[in-house]
Amino acid sequence: TRILFEYGEERYAKRIANAIIEIRQQQPISKTSELVKIICAAIPKKETHKHPATRSFQAIRIALNNELNELIKVLPQTIRLLKPQGRLVVISFHSLEDRIVKQFIHAESGAKYDPGKLPIKQADIAQGCLKKIGKAIRATEAEIQMNPRARSAILRIAEKSK
């Protein structure tokens, strides 16, 4: 339930998890098509233009590949690899990845900490070494027509300042 809810942002996570557990107690699930049928049967309301099992399979993939933690680990490494004025360009394919990338760029674009009401000069506050370049870029309708998978892609750009 936790994996489906957190990684797939699946609103019917508990229903799906319970359905999977119930079927597995009767027999093993050996094919993805079997899992798809279980998920589809557990979801009461289907979304248009999206397969009912999409979120669940996304959640399972993210959990198995440890994708979010890998992204969290690799982003700080990019700063060391970039030369001054080098650009970090990241394409994320779902909101969980995009949130991590957005927060990382934001954290590395300004002051490293907020001194609150302490009498500290702005010049004495450690600064991040990235500068956000423009806004998030999404695929155009023409691009989505050519490649439907591009519908969820978000591109973010930052430049190393130091």
Short mmCIF file of N, CA and C in Angstrom, two decimals:
data_model
loop_
_atom_site.label_atom_id
_atom_site.label_comp_id
_atom_site.label_asym_id
_atom_site.label_seq_id
_atom_site.Cartn_x
_atom_site.Cartn_y
_atom_site.Cartn_z
N THR A 1 0.83 -1.19 0.00
CA THR A 1 0.00 0.00 0.00
C THR A 1 0.87 1.25 0.00
N ARG A 2 1.90 1.25 0.86
CA ARG A 2 2.78 2.41 0.95
C ARG A 2 3.47 2.69 -0.38
N ILE A 3 4.00 1.66 -1.00
CA ILE A 3 4.71 1.83 -2.28
C ILE A 3 3.77 2.36 -3.35
N LEU A 4 2.58 1.79 -3.46
CA LEU A 4 1.62 2.24 -4.47
C LEU A 4 1.19 3.68 -4.22
N PHE A 5 1.01 4.02 -2.94
CA PHE A 5 0.55 5.37 -2.62
C PHE A 5 1.66 6.41 -2.78
N GLU A 6 2.84 6.12 -2.21
CA GLU A 6 3.93 7.10 -2.24
C GLU A 6 4.59 7.23 -3.61
N TYR A 7 4.88 6.12 -4.25
CA TYR A 7 5.61 6.16 -5.51
C TYR A 7 4.72 6.24 -6.74
N GLY A 8 3.50 5.74 -6.63
CA GLY A 8 2.59 5.78 -7.77
C GLY A 8 1.54 6.85 -7.63
N GLU A 9 1.47 7.46 -6.44
CA GLU A 9 0.45 8.45 -6.13
C GLU A 9 -0.93 7.89 -6.49
N GLU A 10 -1.10 6.60 -6.19
CA GLU A 10 -2.32 5.87 -6.53
C GLU A 10 -3.36 6.06 -5.43
N ARG A 11 -4.49 6.65 -5.79
CA ARG A 11 -5.53 6.92 -4.79
C ARG A 11 -6.22 5.66 -4.30
N TYR A 12 -6.16 4.59 -5.10
CA TYR A 12 -6.78 3.32 -4.69
C TYR A 12 -5.72 2.31 -4.24
N ALA A 13 -4.65 2.79 -3.65
CA ALA A 13 -3.52 1.94 -3.26
C ALA A 13 -3.95 0.82 -2.31
N LYS A 14 -4.74 1.14 -1.34
CA LYS A 14 -5.14 0.13 -0.35
C LYS A 14 -6.00 -0.96 -1.00
N ARG A 15 -6.92 -0.56 -1.85
CA ARG A 15 -7.76 -1.53 -2.56
C ARG A 15 -6.93 -2.45 -3.44
N ILE A 16 -5.97 -1.86 -4.18
CA ILE A 16 -5.12 -2.65 -5.08
C ILE A 16 -4.26 -3.62 -4.27
N ALA A 17 -3.63 -3.11 -3.21
CA ALA A 17 -2.77 -3.96 -2.38
C ALA A 17 -3.56 -5.12 -1.77
N ASN A 18 -4.74 -4.83 -1.28
CA ASN A 18 -5.58 -5.89 -0.70
C ASN A 18 -5.98 -6.92 -1.75
N ALA A 19 -6.30 -6.46 -2.96
CA ALA A 19 -6.67 -7.39 -4.04
C ALA A 19 -5.49 -8.28 -4.41
N ILE A 20 -4.29 -7.70 -4.47
CA ILE A 20 -3.09 -8.48 -4.78
C ILE A 20 -2.84 -9.53 -3.69
N ILE A 21 -2.94 -9.13 -2.45
CA ILE A 21 -2.73 -10.05 -1.32
C ILE A 21 -3.74 -11.20 -1.37
N GLU A 22 -4.99 -10.84 -1.62
CA GLU A 22 -6.06 -11.85 -1.67
C GLU A 22 -5.80 -12.90 -2.76
N ILE A 23 -5.44 -12.45 -3.95
CA ILE A 23 -5.17 -13.38 -5.06
C ILE A 23 -3.92 -14.21 -4.76
N ARG A 24 -2.88 -13.57 -4.21
CA ARG A 24 -1.64 -14.30 -3.93
C ARG A 24 -1.83 -15.39 -2.88
N GLN A 25 -2.79 -15.23 -2.01
CA GLN A 25 -3.07 -16.28 -1.03
C GLN A 25 -3.67 -17.52 -1.68
N GLN A 26 -4.32 -17.31 -2.82
CA GLN A 26 -4.93 -18.42 -3.55
C GLN A 26 -3.94 -19.08 -4.51
N GLN A 27 -3.16 -18.24 -5.20
CA GLN A 27 -2.20 -18.74 -6.20
C GLN A 27 -1.16 -17.66 -6.47
N PRO A 28 0.04 -18.06 -6.90
CA PRO A 28 1.05 -17.05 -7.22
C PRO A 28 0.68 -16.26 -8.48
N ILE A 29 1.14 -15.02 -8.53
CA ILE A 29 0.96 -14.19 -9.73
C ILE A 29 2.24 -14.35 -10.53
N SER A 30 2.14 -14.94 -11.71
CA SER A 30 3.36 -15.25 -12.47
C SER A 30 3.51 -14.42 -13.74
N LYS A 31 2.48 -13.69 -14.14
CA LYS A 31 2.55 -12.90 -15.37
C LYS A 31 2.09 -11.47 -15.09
N THR A 32 2.69 -10.54 -15.82
CA THR A 32 2.28 -9.14 -15.65
C THR A 32 0.83 -8.96 -16.07
N SER A 33 0.37 -9.72 -17.05
CA SER A 33 -1.03 -9.61 -17.48
C SER A 33 -1.99 -9.99 -16.36
N GLU A 34 -1.60 -10.94 -15.52
CA GLU A 34 -2.42 -11.31 -14.36
C GLU A 34 -2.49 -10.14 -13.37
N LEU A 35 -1.35 -9.51 -13.14
CA LEU A 35 -1.30 -8.37 -12.23
C LEU A 35 -2.15 -7.22 -12.77
N VAL A 36 -2.09 -7.00 -14.08
CA VAL A 36 -2.89 -5.94 -14.70
C VAL A 36 -4.38 -6.19 -14.46
N LYS A 37 -4.82 -7.43 -14.64
CA LYS A 37 -6.24 -7.76 -14.42
C LYS A 37 -6.66 -7.50 -12.98
N ILE A 38 -5.79 -7.86 -12.03
CA ILE A 38 -6.09 -7.65 -10.61
C ILE A 38 -6.23 -6.15 -10.33
N ILE A 39 -5.29 -5.37 -10.83
CA ILE A 39 -5.31 -3.92 -10.60
C ILE A 39 -6.55 -3.30 -11.23
N CYS A 40 -6.84 -3.67 -12.48
CA CYS A 40 -8.01 -3.11 -13.17
C CYS A 40 -9.31 -3.43 -12.43
N ALA A 41 -9.40 -4.65 -11.89
CA ALA A 41 -10.60 -5.04 -11.16
C ALA A 41 -10.73 -4.30 -9.84
N ALA A 42 -9.63 -3.89 -9.25
CA ALA A 42 -9.64 -3.22 -7.95
C ALA A 42 -9.97 -1.73 -8.04
N ILE A 43 -9.80 -1.15 -9.22
CA ILE A 43 -10.02 0.29 -9.38
C ILE A 43 -11.47 0.54 -9.80
N PRO A 44 -12.22 1.29 -8.97
CA PRO A 44 -13.63 1.51 -9.28
C PRO A 44 -13.89 2.54 -10.38
N LYS A 45 -13.01 3.53 -10.50
CA LYS A 45 -13.22 4.61 -11.45
C LYS A 45 -12.00 4.73 -12.35
N LYS A 46 -12.20 4.55 -13.63
CA LYS A 46 -11.09 4.59 -14.60
C LYS A 46 -10.88 6.02 -15.11
N GLU A 47 -9.62 6.39 -15.29
CA GLU A 47 -9.28 7.70 -15.87
C GLU A 47 -9.26 7.58 -17.38
N THR A 48 -9.67 8.62 -18.07
CA THR A 48 -9.58 8.60 -19.52
C THR A 48 -8.14 8.89 -19.92
N HIS A 49 -7.69 8.32 -21.00
CA HIS A 49 -6.35 8.52 -21.57
C HIS A 49 -5.22 7.97 -20.71
N LYS A 50 -5.53 7.12 -19.72
CA LYS A 50 -4.47 6.52 -18.90
C LYS A 50 -4.90 5.12 -18.49
N HIS A 51 -4.03 4.15 -18.72
CA HIS A 51 -4.33 2.77 -18.35
C HIS A 51 -4.41 2.68 -16.83
N PRO A 52 -5.38 1.92 -16.30
CA PRO A 52 -5.55 1.84 -14.84
C PRO A 52 -4.32 1.31 -14.09
N ALA A 53 -3.48 0.53 -14.74
CA ALA A 53 -2.32 -0.05 -14.04
C ALA A 53 -1.06 0.81 -14.14
N THR A 54 -1.12 1.92 -14.86
CA THR A 54 0.06 2.76 -15.08
C THR A 54 0.72 3.18 -13.77
N ARG A 55 -0.05 3.74 -12.86
CA ARG A 55 0.51 4.23 -11.60
C ARG A 55 1.10 3.10 -10.76
N SER A 56 0.41 1.98 -10.74
CA SER A 56 0.90 0.85 -9.94
C SER A 56 2.21 0.31 -10.48
N PHE A 57 2.31 0.17 -11.80
CA PHE A 57 3.56 -0.31 -12.38
C PHE A 57 4.68 0.70 -12.20
N GLN A 58 4.34 1.99 -12.28
CA GLN A 58 5.34 3.04 -12.01
C GLN A 58 5.86 2.89 -10.59
N ALA A 59 4.97 2.71 -9.64
CA ALA A 59 5.35 2.59 -8.23
C ALA A 59 6.27 1.38 -8.02
N ILE A 60 5.90 0.27 -8.61
CA ILE A 60 6.70 -0.95 -8.46
C ILE A 60 8.09 -0.75 -9.07
N ARG A 61 8.14 -0.14 -10.25
CA ARG A 61 9.42 0.12 -10.92
C ARG A 61 10.31 1.05 -10.08
N ILE A 62 9.73 2.13 -9.56
CA ILE A 62 10.49 3.08 -8.75
C ILE A 62 11.05 2.39 -7.50
N ALA A 63 10.22 1.57 -6.85
CA ALA A 63 10.66 0.88 -5.63
C ALA A 63 11.76 -0.14 -5.94
N LEU A 64 11.57 -0.95 -6.97
CA LEU A 64 12.56 -1.99 -7.30
C LEU A 64 13.90 -1.40 -7.72
N ASN A 65 13.86 -0.33 -8.49
CA ASN A 65 15.09 0.28 -8.99
C ASN A 65 15.67 1.33 -8.05
N ASN A 66 14.98 1.62 -6.96
CA ASN A 66 15.43 2.61 -5.99
C ASN A 66 15.69 3.96 -6.68
N GLU A 67 14.81 4.29 -7.62
CA GLU A 67 15.03 5.44 -8.51
C GLU A 67 15.14 6.78 -7.81
N LEU A 68 14.27 7.04 -6.85
CA LEU A 68 14.29 8.35 -6.20
C LEU A 68 15.55 8.55 -5.37
N ASN A 69 15.97 7.52 -4.66
CA ASN A 69 17.21 7.64 -3.88
C ASN A 69 18.42 7.79 -4.79
N GLU A 70 18.42 7.11 -5.93
CA GLU A 70 19.52 7.25 -6.88
C GLU A 70 19.58 8.69 -7.41
N LEU A 71 18.43 9.27 -7.69
CA LEU A 71 18.39 10.65 -8.16
C LEU A 71 18.90 11.60 -7.08
N ILE A 72 18.48 11.38 -5.85
CA ILE A 72 18.92 12.22 -4.73
C ILE A 72 20.44 12.12 -4.56
N LYS A 73 21.00 10.94 -4.78
CA LYS A 73 22.45 10.75 -4.64
C LYS A 73 23.23 11.37 -5.79
N VAL A 74 22.69 11.32 -7.01
CA VAL A 74 23.46 11.75 -8.18
C VAL A 74 23.43 13.28 -8.38
N LEU A 75 22.37 13.95 -8.00
CA LEU A 75 22.29 15.39 -8.25
C LEU A 75 23.45 16.18 -7.62
N PRO A 76 23.80 15.96 -6.35
CA PRO A 76 24.94 16.70 -5.79
C PRO A 76 26.26 16.39 -6.52
N GLN A 77 26.39 15.20 -7.06
CA GLN A 77 27.61 14.84 -7.78
C GLN A 77 27.76 15.65 -9.07
N THR A 78 26.65 16.08 -9.64
CA THR A 78 26.72 16.83 -10.89
C THR A 78 27.41 18.17 -10.69
N ILE A 79 27.26 18.76 -9.51
CA ILE A 79 27.89 20.06 -9.24
C ILE A 79 29.41 19.95 -9.32
N ARG A 80 29.95 18.87 -8.76
CA ARG A 80 31.41 18.68 -8.81
C ARG A 80 31.90 18.46 -10.25
N LEU A 81 31.08 17.86 -11.08
CA LEU A 81 31.49 17.54 -12.45
C LEU A 81 31.37 18.72 -13.40
N LEU A 82 30.48 19.66 -13.09
CA LEU A 82 30.28 20.80 -13.98
C LEU A 82 31.41 21.82 -13.86
N LYS A 83 31.82 22.35 -15.00
CA LYS A 83 32.76 23.46 -15.01
C LYS A 83 31.95 24.74 -14.84
N PRO A 84 32.59 25.87 -14.47
CA PRO A 84 31.85 27.13 -14.40
C PRO A 84 31.14 27.42 -15.73
N GLN A 85 29.94 27.88 -15.66
CA GLN A 85 29.03 28.13 -16.77
C GLN A 85 28.56 26.83 -17.45
N GLY A 86 28.92 25.69 -16.90
CA GLY A 86 28.39 24.41 -17.39
C GLY A 86 26.93 24.29 -17.00
N ARG A 87 26.16 23.59 -17.82
CA ARG A 87 24.72 23.51 -17.56
C ARG A 87 24.29 22.10 -17.15
N LEU A 88 23.45 22.08 -16.15
CA LEU A 88 22.81 20.86 -15.69
C LEU A 88 21.43 20.85 -16.33
N VAL A 89 21.14 19.80 -17.11
CA VAL A 89 19.85 19.67 -17.77
C VAL A 89 19.25 18.34 -17.34
N VAL A 90 18.06 18.40 -16.74
CA VAL A 90 17.42 17.19 -16.22
C VAL A 90 16.02 17.08 -16.78
N ILE A 91 15.71 15.90 -17.31
CA ILE A 91 14.34 15.60 -17.75
C ILE A 91 13.75 14.63 -16.74
N SER A 92 12.63 15.03 -16.15
CA SER A 92 11.93 14.14 -15.22
C SER A 92 10.64 13.70 -15.89
N PHE A 93 10.19 12.50 -15.50
CA PHE A 93 9.02 11.93 -16.17
C PHE A 93 7.82 11.74 -15.26
N HIS A 94 7.94 12.11 -14.00
CA HIS A 94 6.78 12.12 -13.12
C HIS A 94 7.02 13.11 -12.00
N SER A 95 5.95 13.45 -11.30
CA SER A 95 6.01 14.54 -10.32
C SER A 95 6.97 14.27 -9.17
N LEU A 96 7.16 13.02 -8.79
CA LEU A 96 8.08 12.73 -7.69
C LEU A 96 9.51 13.09 -8.07
N GLU A 97 9.92 12.70 -9.28
CA GLU A 97 11.26 13.06 -9.76
C GLU A 97 11.38 14.57 -9.91
N ASP A 98 10.36 15.18 -10.51
CA ASP A 98 10.42 16.62 -10.77
C ASP A 98 10.53 17.41 -9.48
N ARG A 99 9.82 16.98 -8.44
CA ARG A 99 9.88 17.67 -7.14
C ARG A 99 11.30 17.64 -6.59
N ILE A 100 11.97 16.48 -6.70
CA ILE A 100 13.35 16.35 -6.21
C ILE A 100 14.28 17.27 -6.99
N VAL A 101 14.15 17.28 -8.31
CA VAL A 101 15.01 18.11 -9.16
C VAL A 101 14.76 19.60 -8.88
N LYS A 102 13.50 19.98 -8.81
CA LYS A 102 13.13 21.37 -8.55
C LYS A 102 13.67 21.85 -7.20
N GLN A 103 13.50 21.04 -6.17
CA GLN A 103 13.99 21.42 -4.84
C GLN A 103 15.51 21.48 -4.80
N PHE A 104 16.18 20.57 -5.51
CA PHE A 104 17.64 20.58 -5.56
C PHE A 104 18.13 21.87 -6.22
N ILE A 105 17.58 22.21 -7.37
CA ILE A 105 18.01 23.44 -8.08
C ILE A 105 17.72 24.65 -7.21
N HIS A 106 16.56 24.67 -6.57
CA HIS A 106 16.21 25.79 -5.70
C HIS A 106 17.20 25.91 -4.54
N ALA A 107 17.51 24.78 -3.91
CA ALA A 107 18.42 24.78 -2.76
C ALA A 107 19.82 25.22 -3.15
N GLU A 108 20.25 24.88 -4.36
CA GLU A 108 21.59 25.22 -4.82
C GLU A 108 21.64 26.57 -5.54
N SER A 109 20.51 27.27 -5.63
CA SER A 109 20.47 28.55 -6.34
C SER A 109 20.53 29.76 -5.43
N GLY A 110 20.37 29.56 -4.15
CA GLY A 110 20.35 30.72 -3.26
C GLY A 110 21.20 30.50 -2.04
N ALA A 111 20.82 31.18 -0.96
CA ALA A 111 21.52 31.04 0.30
C ALA A 111 21.37 29.61 0.82
N LYS A 112 22.45 29.08 1.38
CA LYS A 112 22.43 27.71 1.89
C LYS A 112 21.61 27.58 3.16
N TYR A 113 21.43 28.66 3.89
CA TYR A 113 20.59 28.61 5.08
C TYR A 113 20.04 30.00 5.35
N ASP A 114 18.96 30.03 6.10
CA ASP A 114 18.31 31.29 6.47
C ASP A 114 18.71 31.61 7.91
N PRO A 115 19.44 32.71 8.11
CA PRO A 115 19.89 33.02 9.47
C PRO A 115 18.78 33.49 10.39
N GLY A 116 17.58 33.65 9.85
CA GLY A 116 16.47 34.14 10.68
C GLY A 116 16.74 35.55 11.14
N LYS A 117 16.67 35.79 12.45
CA LYS A 117 16.87 37.15 12.98
C LYS A 117 18.27 37.36 13.51
N LEU A 118 19.16 36.39 13.24
CA LEU A 118 20.53 36.55 13.70
C LEU A 118 21.21 37.67 12.92
N PRO A 119 22.06 38.45 13.57
CA PRO A 119 22.73 39.57 12.89
C PRO A 119 23.90 39.09 12.02
N ILE A 120 23.59 38.47 10.91
CA ILE A 120 24.62 37.96 10.00
C ILE A 120 24.48 38.68 8.67
N LYS A 121 25.61 39.13 8.14
CA LYS A 121 25.60 39.83 6.86
C LYS A 121 25.31 38.84 5.73
N GLN A 122 24.63 39.32 4.72
CA GLN A 122 24.30 38.48 3.56
C GLN A 122 25.56 37.89 2.93
N ALA A 123 26.62 38.65 2.91
CA ALA A 123 27.87 38.18 2.30
C ALA A 123 28.50 37.02 3.07
N ASP A 124 28.15 36.87 4.34
CA ASP A 124 28.71 35.80 5.16
C ASP A 124 27.92 34.49 5.08
N ILE A 125 26.80 34.51 4.36
CA ILE A 125 25.98 33.31 4.23
C ILE A 125 26.46 32.54 2.99
N ALA A 126 26.75 31.27 3.20
CA ALA A 126 27.20 30.43 2.08
C ALA A 126 26.12 30.38 1.00
N GLN A 127 26.56 30.52 -0.24
CA GLN A 127 25.63 30.52 -1.37
C GLN A 127 25.79 29.23 -2.18
N GLY A 128 24.68 28.80 -2.78
CA GLY A 128 24.72 27.67 -3.70
C GLY A 128 25.46 28.08 -4.96
N CYS A 129 25.84 27.13 -5.77
CA CYS A 129 26.63 27.48 -6.96
C CYS A 129 25.86 27.26 -8.26
N LEU A 130 24.54 27.13 -8.19
CA LEU A 130 23.75 26.99 -9.41
C LEU A 130 22.87 28.21 -9.61
N LYS A 131 22.58 28.49 -10.87
CA LYS A 131 21.64 29.55 -11.21
C LYS A 131 20.57 28.92 -12.09
N LYS A 132 19.32 29.05 -11.66
CA LYS A 132 18.22 28.50 -12.43
C LYS A 132 18.11 29.24 -13.76
N ILE A 133 17.96 28.49 -14.84
CA ILE A 133 17.82 29.08 -16.18
C ILE A 133 16.39 28.86 -16.66
N GLY A 134 15.63 29.93 -16.75
CA GLY A 134 14.27 29.86 -17.27
C GLY A 134 13.33 29.04 -16.40
N LYS A 135 12.17 28.77 -16.99
CA LYS A 135 11.14 27.99 -16.30
C LYS A 135 11.20 26.55 -16.79
N ALA A 136 10.45 25.69 -16.12
CA ALA A 136 10.35 24.30 -16.56
C ALA A 136 9.77 24.27 -17.97
N ILE A 137 10.31 23.38 -18.80
CA ILE A 137 9.87 23.27 -20.19
C ILE A 137 9.12 21.96 -20.36
N ARG A 138 7.94 22.06 -20.94
CA ARG A 138 7.11 20.87 -21.20
C ARG A 138 7.01 20.66 -22.71
N ALA A 139 6.66 19.45 -23.09
CA ALA A 139 6.52 19.11 -24.50
C ALA A 139 5.34 19.87 -25.11
N THR A 140 5.50 20.25 -26.36
CA THR A 140 4.41 20.92 -27.08
C THR A 140 3.39 19.87 -27.53
N GLU A 141 2.23 20.33 -27.96
CA GLU A 141 1.20 19.41 -28.46
C GLU A 141 1.71 18.62 -29.67
N ALA A 142 2.47 19.29 -30.54
CA ALA A 142 3.01 18.61 -31.73
C ALA A 142 3.98 17.51 -31.31
N GLU A 143 4.79 17.80 -30.31
CA GLU A 143 5.74 16.82 -29.80
C GLU A 143 5.02 15.62 -29.19
N ILE A 144 3.96 15.89 -28.46
CA ILE A 144 3.19 14.83 -27.83
C ILE A 144 2.50 13.97 -28.89
N GLN A 145 2.05 14.59 -29.96
CA GLN A 145 1.44 13.83 -31.06
C GLN A 145 2.44 12.85 -31.66
N MET A 146 3.69 13.29 -31.83
CA MET A 146 4.73 12.42 -32.39
C MET A 146 5.19 11.38 -31.38
N ASN A 147 5.22 11.75 -30.09
CA ASN A 147 5.70 10.85 -29.04
C ASN A 147 4.81 11.02 -27.80
N PRO A 148 3.77 10.19 -27.66
CA PRO A 148 2.84 10.33 -26.53
C PRO A 148 3.50 10.23 -25.16
N ARG A 149 4.63 9.55 -25.06
CA ARG A 149 5.32 9.45 -23.77
C ARG A 149 5.86 10.80 -23.30
N ALA A 150 6.01 11.73 -24.21
CA ALA A 150 6.55 13.05 -23.86
C ALA A 150 5.56 13.88 -23.05
N ARG A 151 4.32 13.43 -22.93
CA ARG A 151 3.29 14.23 -22.25
C ARG A 151 3.64 14.54 -20.80
N SER A 152 4.39 13.66 -20.16
CA SER A 152 4.71 13.88 -18.76
C SER A 152 6.13 14.41 -18.53
N ALA A 153 6.90 14.58 -19.59
CA ALA A 153 8.29 15.01 -19.45
C ALA A 153 8.38 16.50 -19.09
N ILE A 154 9.28 16.78 -18.13
CA ILE A 154 9.54 18.17 -17.72
C ILE A 154 11.04 18.37 -17.72
N LEU A 155 11.50 19.40 -18.43
CA LEU A 155 12.93 19.69 -18.53
C LEU A 155 13.25 20.90 -17.67
N ARG A 156 14.27 20.78 -16.84
CA ARG A 156 14.73 21.89 -16.00
C ARG A 156 16.23 22.11 -16.26
N ILE A 157 16.63 23.38 -16.23
CA ILE A 157 18.01 23.75 -16.55
C ILE A 157 18.56 24.66 -15.46
N ALA A 158 19.82 24.40 -15.10
CA ALA A 158 20.54 25.26 -14.16
C ALA A 158 21.97 25.40 -14.66
N GLU A 159 22.60 26.51 -14.32
CA GLU A 159 23.99 26.76 -14.75
C GLU A 159 24.86 26.94 -13.53
N LYS A 160 26.05 26.35 -13.59
CA LYS A 160 26.99 26.51 -12.48
C LYS A 160 27.62 27.89 -12.56
N SER A 161 27.58 28.62 -11.45
CA SER A 161 28.06 30.01 -11.46
C SER A 161 29.50 30.15 -11.05
N LYS A 162 30.01 29.25 -10.20
CA LYS A 162 31.38 29.40 -9.70
C LYS A 162 32.32 28.48 -10.42
#
